[in-house]
CSV table of C-alpha atoms and ligand atoms in Angstrom, one decimal:
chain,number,residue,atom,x,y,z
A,20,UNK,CA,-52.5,95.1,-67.2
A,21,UNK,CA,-51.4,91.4,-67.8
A,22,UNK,CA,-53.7,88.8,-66.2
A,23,UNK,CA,-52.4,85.6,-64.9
A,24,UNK,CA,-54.2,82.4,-63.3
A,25,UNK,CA,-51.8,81.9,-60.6
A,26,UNK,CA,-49.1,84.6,-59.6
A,27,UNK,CA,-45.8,83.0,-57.3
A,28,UNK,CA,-44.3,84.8,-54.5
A,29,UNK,CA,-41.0,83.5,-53.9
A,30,UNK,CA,-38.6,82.0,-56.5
A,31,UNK,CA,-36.4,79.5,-53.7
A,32,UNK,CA,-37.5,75.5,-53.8
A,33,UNK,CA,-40.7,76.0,-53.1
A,34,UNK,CA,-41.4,78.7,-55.5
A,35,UNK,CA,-39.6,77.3,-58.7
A,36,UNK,CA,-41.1,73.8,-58.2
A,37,UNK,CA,-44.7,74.5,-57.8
A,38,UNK,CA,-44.4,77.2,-61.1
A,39,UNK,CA,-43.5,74.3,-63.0
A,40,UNK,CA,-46.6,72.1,-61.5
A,41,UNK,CA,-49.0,75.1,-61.9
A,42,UNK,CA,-47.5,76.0,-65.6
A,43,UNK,CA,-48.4,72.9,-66.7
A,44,UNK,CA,-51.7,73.3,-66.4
A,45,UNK,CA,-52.6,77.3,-66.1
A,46,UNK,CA,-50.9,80.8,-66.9
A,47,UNK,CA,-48.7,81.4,-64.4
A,48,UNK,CA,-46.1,84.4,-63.4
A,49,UNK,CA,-43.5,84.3,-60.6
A,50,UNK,CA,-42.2,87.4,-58.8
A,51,UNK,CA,-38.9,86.9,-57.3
A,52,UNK,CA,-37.1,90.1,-55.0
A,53,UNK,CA,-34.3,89.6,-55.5
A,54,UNK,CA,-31.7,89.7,-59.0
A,55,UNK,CA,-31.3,85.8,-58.8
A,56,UNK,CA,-33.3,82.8,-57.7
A,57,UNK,CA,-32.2,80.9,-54.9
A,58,UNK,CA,-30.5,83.6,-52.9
A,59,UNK,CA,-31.9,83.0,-49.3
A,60,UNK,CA,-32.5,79.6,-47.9
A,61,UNK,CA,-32.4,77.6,-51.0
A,62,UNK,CA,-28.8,78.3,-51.9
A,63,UNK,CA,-27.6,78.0,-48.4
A,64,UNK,CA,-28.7,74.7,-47.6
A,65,UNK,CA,-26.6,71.7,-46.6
A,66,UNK,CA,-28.6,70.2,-49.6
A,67,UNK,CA,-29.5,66.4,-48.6
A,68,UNK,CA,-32.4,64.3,-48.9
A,69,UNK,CA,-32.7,62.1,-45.5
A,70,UNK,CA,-36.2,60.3,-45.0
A,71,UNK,CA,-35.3,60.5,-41.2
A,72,UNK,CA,-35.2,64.3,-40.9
A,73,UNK,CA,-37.3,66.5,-39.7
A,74,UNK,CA,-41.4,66.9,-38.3
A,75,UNK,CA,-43.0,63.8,-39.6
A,76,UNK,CA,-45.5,66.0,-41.9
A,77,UNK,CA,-42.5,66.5,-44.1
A,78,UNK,CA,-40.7,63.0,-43.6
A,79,UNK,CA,-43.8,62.1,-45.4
A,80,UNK,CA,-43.0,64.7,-48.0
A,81,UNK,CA,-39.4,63.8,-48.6
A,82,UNK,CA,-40.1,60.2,-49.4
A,83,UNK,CA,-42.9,61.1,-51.7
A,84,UNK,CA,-40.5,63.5,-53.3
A,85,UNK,CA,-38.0,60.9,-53.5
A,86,UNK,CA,-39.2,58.9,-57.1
A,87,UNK,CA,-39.1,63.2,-58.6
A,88,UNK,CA,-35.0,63.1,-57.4
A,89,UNK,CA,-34.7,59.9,-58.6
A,90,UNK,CA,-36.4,60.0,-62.4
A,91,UNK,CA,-36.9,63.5,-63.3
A,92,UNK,CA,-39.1,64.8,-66.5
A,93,UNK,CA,-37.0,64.6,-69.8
A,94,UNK,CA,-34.9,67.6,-69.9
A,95,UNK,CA,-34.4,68.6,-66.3
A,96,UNK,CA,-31.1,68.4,-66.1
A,97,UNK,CA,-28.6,66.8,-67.8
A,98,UNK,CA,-26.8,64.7,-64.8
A,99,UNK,CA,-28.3,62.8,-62.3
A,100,UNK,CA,-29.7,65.5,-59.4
A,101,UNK,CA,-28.8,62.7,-56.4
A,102,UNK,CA,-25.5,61.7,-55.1
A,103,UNK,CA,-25.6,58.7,-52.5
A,104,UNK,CA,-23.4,59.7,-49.3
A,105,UNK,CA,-25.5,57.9,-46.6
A,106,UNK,CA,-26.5,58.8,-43.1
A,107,UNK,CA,-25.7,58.0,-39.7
A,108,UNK,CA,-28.1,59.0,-36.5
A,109,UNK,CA,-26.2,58.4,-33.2
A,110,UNK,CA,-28.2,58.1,-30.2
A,111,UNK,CA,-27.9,57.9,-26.2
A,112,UNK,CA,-29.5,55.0,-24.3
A,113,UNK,CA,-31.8,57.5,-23.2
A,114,UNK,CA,-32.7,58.5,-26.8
A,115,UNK,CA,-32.8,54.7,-27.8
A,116,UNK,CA,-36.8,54.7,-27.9
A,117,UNK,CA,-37.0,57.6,-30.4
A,118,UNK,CA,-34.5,56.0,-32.6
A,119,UNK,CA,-36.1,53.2,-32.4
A,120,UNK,CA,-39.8,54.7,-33.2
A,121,UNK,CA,-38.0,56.2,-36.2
A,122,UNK,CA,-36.8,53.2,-37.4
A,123,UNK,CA,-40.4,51.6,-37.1
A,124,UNK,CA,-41.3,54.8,-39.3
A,125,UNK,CA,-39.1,54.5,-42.0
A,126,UNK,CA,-40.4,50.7,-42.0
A,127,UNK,CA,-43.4,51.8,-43.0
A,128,UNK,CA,-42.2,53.9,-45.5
A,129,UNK,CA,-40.2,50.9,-47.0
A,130,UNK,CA,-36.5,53.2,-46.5
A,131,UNK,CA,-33.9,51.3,-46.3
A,132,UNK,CA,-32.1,51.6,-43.0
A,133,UNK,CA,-30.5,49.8,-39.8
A,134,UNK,CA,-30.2,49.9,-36.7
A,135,UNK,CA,-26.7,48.9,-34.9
A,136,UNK,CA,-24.5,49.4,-31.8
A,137,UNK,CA,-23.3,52.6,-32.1
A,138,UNK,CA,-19.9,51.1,-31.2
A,139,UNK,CA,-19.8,50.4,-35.1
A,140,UNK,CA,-20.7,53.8,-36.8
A,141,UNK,CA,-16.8,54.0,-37.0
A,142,UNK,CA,-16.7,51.5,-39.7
A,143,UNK,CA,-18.8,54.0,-41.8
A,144,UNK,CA,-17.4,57.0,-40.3
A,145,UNK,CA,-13.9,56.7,-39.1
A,146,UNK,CA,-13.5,59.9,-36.9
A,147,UNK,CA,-16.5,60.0,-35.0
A,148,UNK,CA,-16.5,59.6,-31.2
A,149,UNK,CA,-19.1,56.8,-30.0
A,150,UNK,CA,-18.9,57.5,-26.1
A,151,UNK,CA,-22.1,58.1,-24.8
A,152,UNK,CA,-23.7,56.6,-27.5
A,153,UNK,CA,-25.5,53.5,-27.9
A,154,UNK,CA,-27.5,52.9,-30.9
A,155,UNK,CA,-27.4,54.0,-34.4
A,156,UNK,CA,-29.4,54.1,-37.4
A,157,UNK,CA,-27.6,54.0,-41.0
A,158,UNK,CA,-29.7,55.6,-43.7
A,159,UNK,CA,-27.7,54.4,-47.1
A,160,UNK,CA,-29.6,56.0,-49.3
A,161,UNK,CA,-29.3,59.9,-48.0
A,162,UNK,CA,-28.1,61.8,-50.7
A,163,UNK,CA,-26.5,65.2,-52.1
A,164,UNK,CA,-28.5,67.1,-54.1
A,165,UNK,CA,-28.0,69.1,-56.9
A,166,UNK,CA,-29.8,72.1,-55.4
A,167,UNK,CA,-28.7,74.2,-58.1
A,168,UNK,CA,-29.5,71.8,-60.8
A,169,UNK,CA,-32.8,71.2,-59.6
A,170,UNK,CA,-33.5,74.7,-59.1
A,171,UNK,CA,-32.6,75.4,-62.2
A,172,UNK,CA,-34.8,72.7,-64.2
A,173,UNK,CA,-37.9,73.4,-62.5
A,174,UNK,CA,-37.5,77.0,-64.0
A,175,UNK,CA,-36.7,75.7,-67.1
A,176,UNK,CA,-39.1,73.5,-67.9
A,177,UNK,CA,-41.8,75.7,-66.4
A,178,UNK,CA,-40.3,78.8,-68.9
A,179,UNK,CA,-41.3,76.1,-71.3
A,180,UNK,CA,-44.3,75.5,-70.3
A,181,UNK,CA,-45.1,79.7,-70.4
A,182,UNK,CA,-43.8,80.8,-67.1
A,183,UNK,CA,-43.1,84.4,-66.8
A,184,UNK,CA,-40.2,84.7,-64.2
A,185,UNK,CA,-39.3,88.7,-62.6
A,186,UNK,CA,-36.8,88.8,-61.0
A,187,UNK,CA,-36.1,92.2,-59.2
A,188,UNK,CA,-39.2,92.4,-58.2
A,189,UNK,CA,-40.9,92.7,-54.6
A,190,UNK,CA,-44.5,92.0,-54.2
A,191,UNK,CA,-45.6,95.5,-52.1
A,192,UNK,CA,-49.1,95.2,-51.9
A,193,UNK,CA,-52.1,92.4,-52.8
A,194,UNK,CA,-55.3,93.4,-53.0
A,195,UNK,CA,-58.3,91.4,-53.3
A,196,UNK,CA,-60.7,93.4,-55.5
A,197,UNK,CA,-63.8,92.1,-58.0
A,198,UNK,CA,-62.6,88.7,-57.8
A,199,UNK,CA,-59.1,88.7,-58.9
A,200,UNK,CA,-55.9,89.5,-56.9
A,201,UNK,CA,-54.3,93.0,-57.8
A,202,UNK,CA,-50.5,93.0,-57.1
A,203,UNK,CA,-48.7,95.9,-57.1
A,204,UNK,CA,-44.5,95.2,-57.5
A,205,UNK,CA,-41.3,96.9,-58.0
A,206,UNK,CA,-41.5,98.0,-61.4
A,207,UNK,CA,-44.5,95.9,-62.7
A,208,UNK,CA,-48.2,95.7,-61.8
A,209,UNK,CA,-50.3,92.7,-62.6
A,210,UNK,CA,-53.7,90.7,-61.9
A,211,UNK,CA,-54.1,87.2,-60.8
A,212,UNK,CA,-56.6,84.9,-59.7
A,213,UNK,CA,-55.5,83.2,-57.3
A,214,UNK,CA,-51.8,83.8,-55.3
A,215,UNK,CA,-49.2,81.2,-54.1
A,216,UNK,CA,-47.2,82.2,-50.9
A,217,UNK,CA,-43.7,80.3,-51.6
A,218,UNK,CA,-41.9,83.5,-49.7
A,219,UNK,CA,-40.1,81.2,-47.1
A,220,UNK,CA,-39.4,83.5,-44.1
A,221,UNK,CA,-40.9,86.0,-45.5
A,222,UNK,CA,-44.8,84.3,-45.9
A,223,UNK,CA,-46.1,85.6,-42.8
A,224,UNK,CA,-45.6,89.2,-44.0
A,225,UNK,CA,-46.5,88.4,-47.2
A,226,UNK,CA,-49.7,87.2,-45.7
A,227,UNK,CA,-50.2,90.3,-43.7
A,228,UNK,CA,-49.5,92.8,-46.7
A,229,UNK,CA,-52.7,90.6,-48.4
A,230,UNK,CA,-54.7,91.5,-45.3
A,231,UNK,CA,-54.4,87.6,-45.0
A,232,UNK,CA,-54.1,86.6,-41.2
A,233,UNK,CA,-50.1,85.6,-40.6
A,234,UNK,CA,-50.2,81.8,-39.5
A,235,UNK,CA,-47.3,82.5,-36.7
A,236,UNK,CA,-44.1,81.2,-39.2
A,237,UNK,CA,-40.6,81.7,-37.6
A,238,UNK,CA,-37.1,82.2,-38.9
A,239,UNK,CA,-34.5,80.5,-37.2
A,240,UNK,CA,-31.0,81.3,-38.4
A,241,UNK,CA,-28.4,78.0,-38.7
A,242,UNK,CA,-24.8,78.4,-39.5
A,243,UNK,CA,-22.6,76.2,-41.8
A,244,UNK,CA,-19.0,76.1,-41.9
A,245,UNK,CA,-16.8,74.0,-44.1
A,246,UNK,CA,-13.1,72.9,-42.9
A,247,UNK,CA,-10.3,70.7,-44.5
A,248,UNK,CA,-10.2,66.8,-43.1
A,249,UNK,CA,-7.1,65.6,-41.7
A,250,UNK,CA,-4.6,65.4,-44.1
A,251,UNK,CA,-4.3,62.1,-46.6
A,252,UNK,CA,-7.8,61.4,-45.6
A,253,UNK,CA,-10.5,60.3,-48.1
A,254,UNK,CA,-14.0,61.4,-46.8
A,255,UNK,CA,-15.7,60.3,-49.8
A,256,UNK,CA,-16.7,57.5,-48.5
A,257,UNK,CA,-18.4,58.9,-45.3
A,258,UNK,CA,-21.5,59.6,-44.3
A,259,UNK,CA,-23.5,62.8,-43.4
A,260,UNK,CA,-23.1,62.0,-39.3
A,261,UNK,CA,-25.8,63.5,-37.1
A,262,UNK,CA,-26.3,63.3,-33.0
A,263,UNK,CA,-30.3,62.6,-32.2
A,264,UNK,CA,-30.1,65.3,-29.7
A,265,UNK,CA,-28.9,68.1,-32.9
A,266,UNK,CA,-26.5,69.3,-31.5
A,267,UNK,CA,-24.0,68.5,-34.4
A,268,UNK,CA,-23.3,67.5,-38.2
A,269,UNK,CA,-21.4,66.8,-40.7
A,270,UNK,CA,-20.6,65.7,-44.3
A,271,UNK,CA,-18.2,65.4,-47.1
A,272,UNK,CA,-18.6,68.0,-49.6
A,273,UNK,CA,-16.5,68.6,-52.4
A,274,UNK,CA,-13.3,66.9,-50.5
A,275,UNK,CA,-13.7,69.0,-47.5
A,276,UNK,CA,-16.4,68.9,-44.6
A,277,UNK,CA,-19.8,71.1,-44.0
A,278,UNK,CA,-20.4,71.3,-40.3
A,279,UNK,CA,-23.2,73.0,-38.4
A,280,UNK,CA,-23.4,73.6,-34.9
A,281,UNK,CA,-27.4,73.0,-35.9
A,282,UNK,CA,-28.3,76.0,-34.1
A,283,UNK,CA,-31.8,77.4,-33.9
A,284,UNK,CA,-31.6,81.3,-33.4
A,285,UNK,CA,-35.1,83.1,-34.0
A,286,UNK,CA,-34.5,85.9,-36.4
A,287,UNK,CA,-36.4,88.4,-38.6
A,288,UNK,CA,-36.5,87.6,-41.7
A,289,UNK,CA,-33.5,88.6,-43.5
A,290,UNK,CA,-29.9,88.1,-45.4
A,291,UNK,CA,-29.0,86.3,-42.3
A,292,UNK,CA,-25.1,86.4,-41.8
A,293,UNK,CA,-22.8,83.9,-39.8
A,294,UNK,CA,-22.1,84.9,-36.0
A,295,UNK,CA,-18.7,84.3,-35.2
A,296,UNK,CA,-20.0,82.6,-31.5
A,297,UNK,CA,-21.9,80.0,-33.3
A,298,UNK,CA,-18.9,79.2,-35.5
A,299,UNK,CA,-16.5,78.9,-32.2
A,300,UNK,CA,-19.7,76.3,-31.3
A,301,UNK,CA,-19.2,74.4,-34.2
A,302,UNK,CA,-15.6,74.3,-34.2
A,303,UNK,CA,-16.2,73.1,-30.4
A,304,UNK,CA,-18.3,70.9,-31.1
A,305,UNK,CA,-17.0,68.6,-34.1
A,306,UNK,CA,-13.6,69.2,-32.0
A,307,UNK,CA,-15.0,67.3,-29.4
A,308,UNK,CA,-17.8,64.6,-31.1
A,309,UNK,CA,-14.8,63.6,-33.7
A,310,UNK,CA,-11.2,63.0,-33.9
A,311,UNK,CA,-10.7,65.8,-36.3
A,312,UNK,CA,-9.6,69.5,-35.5
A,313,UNK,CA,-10.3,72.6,-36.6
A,314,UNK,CA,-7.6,74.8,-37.7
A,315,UNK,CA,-9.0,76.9,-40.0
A,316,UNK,CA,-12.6,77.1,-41.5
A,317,UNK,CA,-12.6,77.7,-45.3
A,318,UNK,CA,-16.1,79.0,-45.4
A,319,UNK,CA,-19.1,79.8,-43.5
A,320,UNK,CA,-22.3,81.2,-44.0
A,321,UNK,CA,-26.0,81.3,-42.6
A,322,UNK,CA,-28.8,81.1,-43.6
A,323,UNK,CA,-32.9,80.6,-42.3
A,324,UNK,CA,-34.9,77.4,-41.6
A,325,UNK,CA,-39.3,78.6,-41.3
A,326,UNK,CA,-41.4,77.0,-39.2
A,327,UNK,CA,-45.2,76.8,-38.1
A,328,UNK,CA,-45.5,76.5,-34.2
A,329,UNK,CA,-45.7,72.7,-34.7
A,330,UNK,CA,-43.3,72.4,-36.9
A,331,UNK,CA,-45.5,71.0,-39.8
A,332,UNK,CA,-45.5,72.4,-43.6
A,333,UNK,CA,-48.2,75.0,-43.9
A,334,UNK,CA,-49.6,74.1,-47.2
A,335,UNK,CA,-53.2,74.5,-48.8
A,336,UNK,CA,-55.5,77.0,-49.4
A,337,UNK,CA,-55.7,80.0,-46.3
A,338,UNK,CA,-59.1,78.9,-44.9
A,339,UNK,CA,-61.0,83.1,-45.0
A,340,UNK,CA,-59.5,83.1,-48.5
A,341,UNK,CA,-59.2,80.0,-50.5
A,342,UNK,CA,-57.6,82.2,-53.7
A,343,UNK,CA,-54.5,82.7,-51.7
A,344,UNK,CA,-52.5,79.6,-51.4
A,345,UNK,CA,-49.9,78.2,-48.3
A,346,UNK,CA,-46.9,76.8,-50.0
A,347,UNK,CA,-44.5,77.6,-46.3
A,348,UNK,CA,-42.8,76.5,-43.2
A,349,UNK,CA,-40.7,74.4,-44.9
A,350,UNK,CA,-38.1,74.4,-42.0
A,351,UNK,CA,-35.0,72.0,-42.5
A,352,UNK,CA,-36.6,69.8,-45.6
A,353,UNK,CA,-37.5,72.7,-47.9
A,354,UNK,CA,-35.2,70.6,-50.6
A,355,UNK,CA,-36.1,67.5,-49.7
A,356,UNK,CA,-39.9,67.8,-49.7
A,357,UNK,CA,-40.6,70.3,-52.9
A,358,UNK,CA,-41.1,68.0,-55.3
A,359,UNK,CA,-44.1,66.5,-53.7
A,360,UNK,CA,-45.3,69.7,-51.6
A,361,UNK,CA,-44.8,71.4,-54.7
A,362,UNK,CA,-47.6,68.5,-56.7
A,363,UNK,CA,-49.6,68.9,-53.4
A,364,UNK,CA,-49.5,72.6,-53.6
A,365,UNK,CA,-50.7,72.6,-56.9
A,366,UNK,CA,-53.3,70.2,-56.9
A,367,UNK,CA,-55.3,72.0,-53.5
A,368,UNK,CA,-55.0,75.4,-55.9
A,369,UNK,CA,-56.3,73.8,-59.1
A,370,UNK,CA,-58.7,71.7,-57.4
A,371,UNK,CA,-57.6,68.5,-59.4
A,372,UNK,CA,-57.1,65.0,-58.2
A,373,UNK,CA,-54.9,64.9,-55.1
A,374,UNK,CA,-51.6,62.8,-55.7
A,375,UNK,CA,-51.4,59.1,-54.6
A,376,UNK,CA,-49.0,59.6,-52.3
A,377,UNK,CA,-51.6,61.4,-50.0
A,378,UNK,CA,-53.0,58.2,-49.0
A,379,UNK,CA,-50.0,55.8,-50.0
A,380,UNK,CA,-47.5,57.8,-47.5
A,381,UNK,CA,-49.4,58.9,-45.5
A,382,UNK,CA,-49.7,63.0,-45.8
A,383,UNK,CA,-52.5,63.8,-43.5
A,384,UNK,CA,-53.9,67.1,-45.5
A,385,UNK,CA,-55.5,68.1,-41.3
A,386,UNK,CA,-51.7,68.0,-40.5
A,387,UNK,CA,-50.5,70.4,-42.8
A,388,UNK,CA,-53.6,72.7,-42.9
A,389,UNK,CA,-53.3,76.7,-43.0
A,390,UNK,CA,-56.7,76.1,-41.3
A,391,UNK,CA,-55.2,74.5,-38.3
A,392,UNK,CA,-54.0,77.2,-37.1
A,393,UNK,CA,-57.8,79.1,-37.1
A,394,UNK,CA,-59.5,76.0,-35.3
A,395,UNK,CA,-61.2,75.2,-38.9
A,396,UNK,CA,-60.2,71.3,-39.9
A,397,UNK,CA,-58.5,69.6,-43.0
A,398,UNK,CA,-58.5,71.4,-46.5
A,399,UNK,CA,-60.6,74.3,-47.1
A,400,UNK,CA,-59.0,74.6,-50.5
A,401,UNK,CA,-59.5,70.9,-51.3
A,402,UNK,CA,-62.9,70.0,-49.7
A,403,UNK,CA,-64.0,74.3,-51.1
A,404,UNK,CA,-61.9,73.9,-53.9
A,405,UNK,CA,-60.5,77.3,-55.0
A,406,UNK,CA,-61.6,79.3,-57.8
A,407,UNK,CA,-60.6,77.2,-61.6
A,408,UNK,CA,-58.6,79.2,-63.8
A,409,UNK,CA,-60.6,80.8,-66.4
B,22,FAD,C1,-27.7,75.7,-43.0
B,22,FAD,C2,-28.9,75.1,-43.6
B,22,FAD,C3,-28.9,73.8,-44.0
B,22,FAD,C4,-30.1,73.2,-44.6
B,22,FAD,N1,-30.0,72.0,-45.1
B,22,FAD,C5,-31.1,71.4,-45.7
B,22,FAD,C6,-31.0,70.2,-46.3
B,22,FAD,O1,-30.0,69.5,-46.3
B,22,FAD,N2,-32.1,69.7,-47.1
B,22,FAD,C7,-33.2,70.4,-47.2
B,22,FAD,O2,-34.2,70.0,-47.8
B,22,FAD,N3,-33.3,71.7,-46.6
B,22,FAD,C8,-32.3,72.2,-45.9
B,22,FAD,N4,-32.4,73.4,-45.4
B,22,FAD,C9,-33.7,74.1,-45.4
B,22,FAD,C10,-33.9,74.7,-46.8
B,22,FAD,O3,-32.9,75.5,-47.2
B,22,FAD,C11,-35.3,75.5,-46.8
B,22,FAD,O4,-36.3,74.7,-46.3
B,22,FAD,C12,-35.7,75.8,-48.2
B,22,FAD,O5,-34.6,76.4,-49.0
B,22,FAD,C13,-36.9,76.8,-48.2
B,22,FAD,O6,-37.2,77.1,-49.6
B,22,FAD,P1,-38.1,78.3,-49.9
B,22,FAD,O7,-38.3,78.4,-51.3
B,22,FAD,O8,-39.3,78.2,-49.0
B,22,FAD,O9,-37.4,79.6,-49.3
B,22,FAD,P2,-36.3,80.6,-50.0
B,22,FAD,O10,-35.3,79.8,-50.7
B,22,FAD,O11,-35.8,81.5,-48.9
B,22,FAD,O12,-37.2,81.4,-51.1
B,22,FAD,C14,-38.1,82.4,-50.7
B,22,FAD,C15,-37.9,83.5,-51.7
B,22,FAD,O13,-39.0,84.5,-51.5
B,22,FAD,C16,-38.5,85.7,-51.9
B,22,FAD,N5,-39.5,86.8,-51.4
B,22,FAD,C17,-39.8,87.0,-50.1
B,22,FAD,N6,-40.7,88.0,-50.0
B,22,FAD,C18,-40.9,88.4,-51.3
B,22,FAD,C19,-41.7,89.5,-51.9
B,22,FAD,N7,-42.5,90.3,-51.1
B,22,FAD,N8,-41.7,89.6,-53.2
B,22,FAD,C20,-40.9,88.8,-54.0
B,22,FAD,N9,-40.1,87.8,-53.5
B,22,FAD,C21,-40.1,87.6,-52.2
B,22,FAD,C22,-37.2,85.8,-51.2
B,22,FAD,O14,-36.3,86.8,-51.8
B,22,FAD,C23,-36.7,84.3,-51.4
B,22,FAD,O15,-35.8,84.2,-52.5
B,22,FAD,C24,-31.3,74.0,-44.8
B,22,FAD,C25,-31.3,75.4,-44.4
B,22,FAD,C26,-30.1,75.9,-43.8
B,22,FAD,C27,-30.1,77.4,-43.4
């Protein structure tokens, strides 16, 4: 049976980018269920890097992810994986205060932002109602991302680098037995020392079929439609517009608009599917926060957004076995976070250096702690460090 140092469940963001961190250093095989990568939440993103979005675990993340985007490894792809578009957060008087906190934030982060009367996001965004709001933060440098592409190099480079990738294969049962990990799959049996838990909204039951205790994750499903702008309209130029409340969004893509409704429906885990309510909410609700109408949507689909009870990544080593390793909850920055939860992930598992950005950004590993959630502090992989590969 082949042995490997670290076996990967899960081949979305989170999967492909920490195989090529852990391939760089170890063997390292990753088991993917379904016939391509990316199928569940990773392909169905909206697929933007905002340093204002999301728990502030993972703002963290994103801006330490940001210099991967911007400069990838030779090889990773052969255009640039960022595309600036720019972001606008519109806020009520009574939300003023939390704008205003984030703006402190991003401060400290040294993003680039600014905060103005909302009666001017119209310059950046032409159809966008301001009544009822007062304040707004512009975020120029939010940015597409070449989901896809990034997907994509991380795989390659780490096939490179000796990853085995199956694809096709479903991870049925893990069993910890004379100190290696026995995993039994569709199709293939192997053995591994240590196992990473990148199966987005499927980690918890992951967990559970490794007689690991589930950490509480939750699917929520979100729905994306896109629609065609009014007519003669370039929307190149606009930004991805968001209400602080989430209640709406939208952005250019590919000359028409994505919308969401941004709704939060708590699912199983699954091939989640658009409901045609929550597309009548979307179309109701850009109808109403914009100028634009709705006539027809061009596509729509769904997908899921995990999350830990507090919202924060789960990452690091499970604190009753430190050979099984968190790399979950990734919620709405799964895309925008990998590269550095991905480094992060990999360095708790190998027991290495932690990156600089741990202290420079401020990632506070008792945040993000599978231990948390059992009443045992900080890193139990980092501070216990798991097994070495052989
Ligand atoms: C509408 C929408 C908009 C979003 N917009 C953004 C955005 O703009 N930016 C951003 O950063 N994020 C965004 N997100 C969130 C982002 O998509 C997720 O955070 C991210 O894709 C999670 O990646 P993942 O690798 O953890 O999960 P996934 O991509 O779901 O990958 C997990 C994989 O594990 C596999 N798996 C599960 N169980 C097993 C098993 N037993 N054996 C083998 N394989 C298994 C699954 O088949 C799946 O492919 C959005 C999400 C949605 C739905």
């Amino acid at each position: 049976m082949q042995h490997f140092d670290y076996v990967i469940i899960g081949g979305g963001a989170a999967g492909a980018s920490v195989a090529y961190e852990l391939s760089r250093l170890a063997s390292v095989a990753l088991i993917e269920r379904e016939m391509g990568p990316g199928y569940h939440s990773t392909g169905r993103s909206a697929a933007v890097i905002s340093e204002n979005y999301g728990p502030m675990g993972w703002q963290a993340l994103v801006t330490a992810s940001r210099p991967f985007f911007e400069n990838p490894p030779p090889g990773f792809a052969d255009h640039p994986l960022l595309r600036r578009i720019g972001a606008l957060y519109l806020a009520t008087p009574e939300e003023e205060a939390a704008l205003a906190a984030s703006s402190h934030d991003l401060d400290r982060r040294n993003v680039d932002h600014r905060l103005l009367p909302a009666s001017e996001a119209p310059t950046f965004c032409p159809v966008v109602r301001t009544d009822g709001f007062s304040l707004a933060l512009l975020e120029p440098g939010c940015a597409d991302i070449d989901a896809h592409a990034l997907l994509q190099g991380y795989l390659k480079l780490a096939r490179g680098q000796g990853l085995s990738v199956r694809l096709s294969t479903e991870a049925i049962s893990l069993e910890r037995r004379g100190g290696r990990w026995h995993l039994a799959a569709s199709g293939t049996s192997l053995t591994a020392t240590s196992v990473v838990n990148a199966a987005g909204a499927w980690a918890d039951k992951v967990a559970t079929r490794a007689g690991i205790r589930p950490k509480g994750l939750q699917p929520y499903r979100r729905t994306a439609i896109t629609f065609d702008p009014p007519a003669g309209t370039d929307v190149r130029t606009w930004p991805m517009t968001f209400d602080m409340a989430e209640t709406w969004y939208f952005k250019p893509e590919a000359g028409r608009i994505m919308a969401s409704p941004v709704d939060k429906t708590a699912t199983e885990p699954c091939d989640a599917a658009p409901d045609e309510f929550d597309i009548a909410v979307a179309i109701d609700r850009i109808e109403r926060a914009t100028t634009m109408s709705v006539p027809r949507v061009h596509s729509k689909w769904a997908g899921l957004r995990t999350f830990a009870a507090d919202e924060q990544p789960v990452i690091g080593s499970d604190p009753d076995e430190p050979s099984f390793i968190w790399l979950a909850g990734q919620g709405g920055n799964g895309v925008m976070g990998a590269p550095a939860a991905a480094q992060l992930a990999a360095a708790i598992a190998t027991g290495t250096n932690l990156p600089d950005f741990v202290t420079s950004r401020g990632v506070d590993l008792a945040t993000i702690s599978p231990g948390r959630f059992h009443g045992s502090k900080g890193q139990s992989g980092w501070f216990q460090p798991a097994p070495a590969p052989p």
